Amino acid sequence: MFGISLIVLILILTLMAQSRDLKESLAGYETRAEALSQQIEEEQARTQEIEDLKQYMLTDEYAEQAAREKLGLVKENEIIFQEEK
């Protein structure tokens, strides 16, 4: 009877130790899941910014701005001021 009680006690202690280890693993996985969720939200925001920029680049306003900056084009009757060197 004592032997059986000892074996049952050992089994219960083993199960408790494994349960504790599983809880620690679960907490680690939950932390990782939260971090990944945050990363997904950041990437979705970045994707939206890229999509907005893509839509802006299709407008005439962007084409005009690019022509002014890169090619130095100006509108009619527009005066350009330059600094003296």
PDB file of C-alpha atoms in Angstrom:
ATOM      1  CA  MET A   1       0.000   0.000   0.000  1.00  0.00           C
ATOM      2  CA  PHE A   2       2.841   2.368   0.852  1.00  0.00           C
ATOM      3  CA  GLY A   3       4.571   1.592  -2.473  1.00  0.00           C
ATOM      4  CA  ILE A   4       1.458   2.394  -4.475  1.00  0.00           C
ATOM      5  CA  SER A   5       0.964   5.677  -2.575  1.00  0.00           C
ATOM      6  CA  LEU A   6       4.582   6.600  -3.260  1.00  0.00           C
ATOM      7  CA  ILE A   7       4.223   5.904  -6.986  1.00  0.00           C
ATOM      8  CA  VAL A   8       0.998   7.950  -7.166  1.00  0.00           C
ATOM      9  CA  LEU A   9       2.709  10.820  -5.331  1.00  0.00           C
ATOM     10  CA  ILE A  10       5.659  10.717  -7.733  1.00  0.00           C
ATOM     11  CA  LEU A  11       3.278  10.739 -10.720  1.00  0.00           C
ATOM     12  CA  ILE A  12       1.360  13.730  -9.304  1.00  0.00           C
ATOM     13  CA  LEU A  13       4.590  15.664  -8.701  1.00  0.00           C
ATOM     14  CA  THR A  14       5.768  14.871 -12.231  1.00  0.00           C
ATOM     15  CA  LEU A  15       2.480  16.065 -13.707  1.00  0.00           C
ATOM     16  CA  MET A  16       2.643  19.270 -11.681  1.00  0.00           C
ATOM     17  CA  ALA A  17       6.174  19.976 -12.925  1.00  0.00           C
ATOM     18  CA  GLN A  18       5.140  19.369 -16.535  1.00  0.00           C
ATOM     19  CA  SER A  19       2.087  21.588 -16.046  1.00  0.00           C
ATOM     20  CA  ARG A  20       4.309  24.413 -14.786  1.00  0.00           C
ATOM     21  CA  ASP A  21       6.620  24.018 -17.789  1.00  0.00           C
ATOM     22  CA  LEU A  22       3.659  24.105 -20.166  1.00  0.00           C
ATOM     23  CA  LYS A  23       2.332  27.292 -18.528  1.00  0.00           C
ATOM     24  CA  GLU A  24       5.733  28.959 -18.976  1.00  0.00           C
ATOM     25  CA  SER A  25       5.820  27.899 -22.629  1.00  0.00           C
ATOM     26  CA  LEU A  26       2.297  29.192 -23.127  1.00  0.00           C
ATOM     27  CA  ALA A  27       3.223  32.574 -21.641  1.00  0.00           C
ATOM     28  CA  GLY A  28       6.201  32.778 -24.009  1.00  0.00           C
ATOM     29  CA  TYR A  29       4.028  31.927 -26.999  1.00  0.00           C
ATOM     30  CA  GLU A  30       1.446  34.538 -25.987  1.00  0.00           C
ATOM     31  CA  THR A  31       4.167  37.184 -25.773  1.00  0.00           C
ATOM     32  CA  ARG A  32       5.467  36.200 -29.187  1.00  0.00           C
ATOM     33  CA  ALA A  33       1.929  36.263 -30.633  1.00  0.00           C
ATOM     34  CA  GLU A  34       1.420  39.807 -29.323  1.00  0.00           C
ATOM     35  CA  ALA A  35       4.725  40.922 -30.849  1.00  0.00           C
ATOM     36  CA  LEU A  36       3.788  39.362 -34.186  1.00  0.00           C
ATOM     37  CA  SER A  37       0.356  41.022 -34.076  1.00  0.00           C
ATOM     38  CA  GLN A  38       2.045  44.376 -33.514  1.00  0.00           C
ATOM     39  CA  GLN A  39       4.400  43.701 -36.409  1.00  0.00           C
ATOM     40  CA  ILE A  40       1.449  42.805 -38.662  1.00  0.00           C
ATOM     41  CA  GLU A  41      -0.265  46.095 -37.783  1.00  0.00           C
ATOM     42  CA  GLU A  42       2.929  48.041 -38.566  1.00  0.00           C
ATOM     43  CA  GLU A  43       3.316  46.286 -41.904  1.00  0.00           C
ATOM     44  CA  GLN A  44      -0.323  46.950 -42.777  1.00  0.00           C
ATOM     45  CA  ALA A  45       0.171  50.650 -42.000  1.00  0.00           C
ATOM     46  CA  ARG A  46       3.336  50.662 -44.127  1.00  0.00           C
ATOM     47  CA  THR A  47       1.450  48.955 -46.965  1.00  0.00           C
ATOM     48  CA  GLN A  48      -1.253  51.623 -46.749  1.00  0.00           C
ATOM     49  CA  GLU A  49       1.379  54.393 -46.896  1.00  0.00           C
ATOM     50  CA  ILE A  50       2.918  52.797 -49.982  1.00  0.00           C
ATOM     51  CA  GLU A  51      -0.494  52.476 -51.612  1.00  0.00           C
ATOM     52  CA  ASP A  52      -1.254  56.139 -50.854  1.00  0.00           C
ATOM     53  CA  LEU A  53       2.086  57.177 -52.329  1.00  0.00           C
ATOM     54  CA  LYS A  54       1.388  55.058 -55.406  1.00  0.00           C
ATOM     55  CA  GLN A  55      -1.957  56.808 -55.884  1.00  0.00           C
ATOM     56  CA  TYR A  56      -0.303  60.212 -55.398  1.00  0.00           C
ATOM     57  CA  MET A  57       2.338  59.383 -57.998  1.00  0.00           C
ATOM     58  CA  LEU A  58      -0.440  58.880 -60.562  1.00  0.00           C
ATOM     59  CA  THR A  59      -1.705  62.459 -60.142  1.00  0.00           C
ATOM     60  CA  ASP A  60      -0.830  65.484 -62.253  1.00  0.00           C
ATOM     61  CA  GLU A  61       0.319  67.289 -59.115  1.00  0.00           C
ATOM     62  CA  TYR A  62       3.103  64.741 -58.612  1.00  0.00           C
ATOM     63  CA  ALA A  63       4.125  64.919 -62.272  1.00  0.00           C
ATOM     64  CA  GLU A  64       4.339  68.711 -62.018  1.00  0.00           C
ATOM     65  CA  GLN A  65       6.356  68.555 -58.806  1.00  0.00           C
ATOM     66  CA  ALA A  66       8.759  65.999 -60.277  1.00  0.00           C
ATOM     67  CA  ALA A  67       9.214  68.112 -63.412  1.00  0.00           C
ATOM     68  CA  ARG A  68       9.994  71.173 -61.312  1.00  0.00           C
ATOM     69  CA  GLU A  69      12.459  69.386 -59.014  1.00  0.00           C
ATOM     70  CA  LYS A  70      14.242  67.086 -61.438  1.00  0.00           C
ATOM     71  CA  LEU A  71      14.032  68.937 -64.733  1.00  0.00           C
ATOM     72  CA  GLY A  72      13.870  72.531 -63.514  1.00  0.00           C
ATOM     73  CA  LEU A  73      10.728  73.268 -65.510  1.00  0.00           C
ATOM     74  CA  VAL A  74       8.683  76.373 -64.702  1.00  0.00           C
ATOM     75  CA  LYS A  75       5.212  77.628 -65.564  1.00  0.00           C
ATOM     76  CA  GLU A  76       4.581  80.534 -67.928  1.00  0.00           C
ATOM     77  CA  ASN A  77       4.998  83.973 -66.348  1.00  0.00           C
ATOM     78  CA  GLU A  78       6.751  82.454 -63.338  1.00  0.00           C
ATOM     79  CA  ILE A  79       9.777  84.237 -61.915  1.00  0.00           C
ATOM     80  CA  ILE A  80      12.617  82.159 -60.521  1.00  0.00           C
ATOM     81  CA  PHE A  81      14.910  83.661 -57.903  1.00  0.00           C
ATOM     82  CA  GLN A  82      18.410  82.286 -57.615  1.00  0.00           C
ATOM     83  CA  GLU A  83      20.999  82.984 -54.919  1.00  0.00           C
ATOM     84  CA  GLU A  84      24.191  84.717 -55.898  1.00  0.00           C
ATOM     85  CA  LYS A  85      27.315  82.703 -55.330  1.00  0.00           C
TER      86      LYS A  85
END
